[in-house]
Amino acid sequence: MSADFLHHGHTNLLMKASKLGKVIVGLMTDKGIKSYKKNYPLISYQDRKKLVSSIKFVKKIIPINGLEYVKTAKKFKFDYFVHGDDWKKGVQSSERKKLIIAMKLWKGKVKDFKYTKKISSSLIKKNIKDRI
């Protein structure tokens, strides 16, 4: 999760994930976000961590330094790796495919939850730019 602008789409995803068990959020570091997006986040990692940790569904936060999904999953051997279904396309899609294969080694599963319509951090940023 990047959570540069925390919104109800994030809480929807975390609520659904909580039904599967304890929620551990992999929160992208500032450099992690920059590694696959154009810019650094507007909100620092430490501040995003404070925001995400305040959500009742979240039990723990771990830093992620880019699209290191397989490396992280192998380290923690998650039962489930949850993500919005937006990663089926774009820069994250190949990492998703690798993750599905890797998690089969310990019978872990990737769960894609339907993305909340009409909301994203990118959309919020665009709307702010359009208003200026």
Tab-separated table of C-alpha atoms in Angstrom:
chain	number	residue	atom	x	y	z
A	1	MET	CA	0.000	0.000	0.000
A	2	SER	CA	1.203	3.502	-0.770
A	3	ALA	CA	-1.536	5.443	1.044
A	4	ASP	CA	-0.214	8.802	-0.104
A	5	PHE	CA	-3.763	10.059	0.300
A	6	LEU	CA	-5.632	7.776	2.660
A	7	HIS	CA	-9.222	7.330	1.453
A	8	HIS	CA	-12.257	5.087	1.835
A	9	GLY	CA	-10.969	2.701	-0.844
A	10	HIS	CA	-8.089	1.839	1.469
A	11	THR	CA	-10.388	1.237	4.421
A	12	ASN	CA	-12.692	-0.903	2.256
A	13	LEU	CA	-9.732	-3.093	1.299
A	14	LEU	CA	-8.448	-3.348	4.879
A	15	MET	CA	-11.910	-4.228	6.174
A	16	LYS	CA	-12.222	-7.051	3.631
A	17	ALA	CA	-8.712	-8.264	4.443
A	18	SER	CA	-9.531	-8.345	8.167
A	19	LYS	CA	-12.139	-11.020	7.470
A	20	LEU	CA	-9.284	-13.321	6.399
A	21	GLY	CA	-7.237	-12.819	9.583
A	22	LYS	CA	-4.694	-10.479	11.147
A	23	VAL	CA	-3.890	-7.576	8.803
A	24	ILE	CA	-0.242	-6.727	8.252
A	25	VAL	CA	0.165	-3.788	5.888
A	26	GLY	CA	3.158	-3.606	3.612
A	27	LEU	CA	3.546	0.165	3.397
A	28	MET	CA	5.708	1.516	0.591
A	29	THR	CA	8.621	3.653	1.701
A	30	ASP	CA	9.150	6.985	-0.032
A	31	LYS	CA	11.927	5.491	-2.192
A	32	GLY	CA	9.757	2.429	-2.784
A	33	ILE	CA	7.004	4.571	-4.275
A	34	LYS	CA	9.485	6.537	-6.390
A	35	SER	CA	10.895	3.263	-7.760
A	36	TYR	CA	7.739	2.569	-9.782
A	37	LYS	CA	5.810	5.848	-9.848
A	38	LYS	CA	6.919	9.173	-11.306
A	39	ASN	CA	7.225	11.136	-8.076
A	40	TYR	CA	7.925	10.828	-4.409
A	41	PRO	CA	4.785	10.766	-2.247
A	42	LEU	CA	3.406	14.037	-0.924
A	43	ILE	CA	3.130	12.616	2.593
A	44	SER	CA	6.233	11.132	4.235
A	45	TYR	CA	6.504	7.453	5.105
A	46	GLN	CA	6.425	8.175	8.850
A	47	ASP	CA	3.244	10.250	8.534
A	48	ARG	CA	1.580	7.705	6.250
A	49	LYS	CA	2.540	5.006	8.756
A	50	LYS	CA	0.830	6.970	11.564
A	51	LEU	CA	-2.329	7.332	9.479
A	52	VAL	CA	-2.513	3.681	8.429
A	53	SER	CA	-1.707	2.390	11.923
A	54	SER	CA	-4.677	4.344	13.296
A	55	ILE	CA	-7.090	2.149	11.324
A	56	LYS	CA	-8.603	-0.473	13.608
A	57	PHE	CA	-8.188	-3.316	11.113
A	58	VAL	CA	-4.388	-2.912	10.959
A	59	LYS	CA	-2.343	-4.988	13.409
A	60	LYS	CA	1.163	-4.318	12.080
A	61	ILE	CA	2.965	-2.305	9.398
A	62	ILE	CA	6.119	-3.378	7.591
A	63	PRO	CA	8.124	-1.153	5.216
A	64	ILE	CA	8.292	-2.177	1.558
A	65	ASN	CA	11.060	-0.692	-0.608
A	66	GLY	CA	9.430	-1.070	-4.015
A	67	LEU	CA	7.701	-3.915	-5.776
A	68	GLU	CA	9.266	-6.505	-3.450
A	69	TYR	CA	6.127	-8.593	-3.059
A	70	VAL	CA	7.733	-11.996	-3.592
A	71	LYS	CA	10.685	-11.223	-1.309
A	72	THR	CA	8.336	-9.999	1.430
A	73	ALA	CA	5.898	-12.898	1.084
A	74	LYS	CA	8.734	-15.453	1.264
A	75	LYS	CA	10.099	-13.810	4.404
A	76	PHE	CA	6.766	-13.801	6.262
A	77	LYS	CA	5.008	-16.795	4.605
A	78	PHE	CA	1.638	-15.023	4.584
A	79	ASP	CA	-1.506	-17.129	4.261
A	80	TYR	CA	-2.971	-14.390	2.069
A	81	PHE	CA	-1.535	-11.472	0.153
A	82	VAL	CA	-4.343	-8.986	-0.418
A	83	HIS	CA	-4.381	-6.220	-3.014
A	84	GLY	CA	-6.902	-4.212	-4.978
A	85	ASP	CA	-7.574	-5.738	-8.383
A	86	ASP	CA	-6.064	-2.682	-10.089
A	87	TRP	CA	-2.688	-4.434	-10.062
A	88	LYS	CA	-3.844	-6.971	-12.637
A	89	LYS	CA	-2.802	-4.359	-15.231
A	90	GLY	CA	0.137	-2.013	-15.408
A	91	VAL	CA	3.538	-2.001	-13.768
A	92	GLN	CA	2.542	-4.320	-10.903
A	93	SER	CA	0.962	-7.075	-13.021
A	94	SER	CA	4.159	-9.047	-13.622
A	95	GLU	CA	4.993	-8.924	-9.899
A	96	ARG	CA	1.497	-10.220	-9.122
A	97	LYS	CA	2.024	-13.218	-11.420
A	98	LYS	CA	5.387	-14.015	-9.783
A	99	LEU	CA	3.786	-13.722	-6.348
A	100	ILE	CA	0.999	-16.182	-7.187
A	101	ILE	CA	3.591	-18.766	-8.239
A	102	ALA	CA	5.841	-18.145	-5.223
A	103	MET	CA	3.058	-18.396	-2.643
A	104	LYS	CA	1.987	-21.808	-3.933
A	105	LEU	CA	5.150	-23.194	-2.294
A	106	TRP	CA	3.518	-22.864	1.159
A	107	LYS	CA	-0.115	-22.913	-0.021
A	108	GLY	CA	-0.518	-19.147	0.369
A	109	LYS	CA	-3.009	-17.331	-1.814
A	110	VAL	CA	-3.203	-13.977	-3.539
A	111	LYS	CA	-6.579	-12.302	-3.020
A	112	ASP	CA	-7.607	-9.555	-5.413
A	113	PHE	CA	-10.425	-7.436	-4.056
A	114	LYS	CA	-12.491	-5.277	-6.332
A	115	TYR	CA	-11.106	-1.747	-6.469
A	116	THR	CA	-13.392	0.902	-4.994
A	117	LYS	CA	-14.810	2.849	-7.931
A	118	LYS	CA	-14.061	6.520	-8.524
A	119	ILE	CA	-11.359	6.863	-5.847
A	120	SER	CA	-7.575	6.582	-5.794
A	121	SER	CA	-4.646	8.634	-4.560
A	122	SER	CA	-3.811	9.440	-8.195
A	123	LEU	CA	-7.363	10.657	-8.822
A	124	ILE	CA	-7.256	12.845	-5.703
A	125	LYS	CA	-3.952	14.381	-6.854
A	126	LYS	CA	-5.377	14.996	-10.336
A	127	ASN	CA	-8.482	16.667	-8.896
A	128	ILE	CA	-6.326	18.946	-6.751
A	129	LYS	CA	-4.225	19.963	-9.801
A	130	ASP	CA	-7.382	20.614	-11.820
A	131	ARG	CA	-8.699	22.976	-9.139
A	132	ILE	CA	-5.531	25.071	-8.971
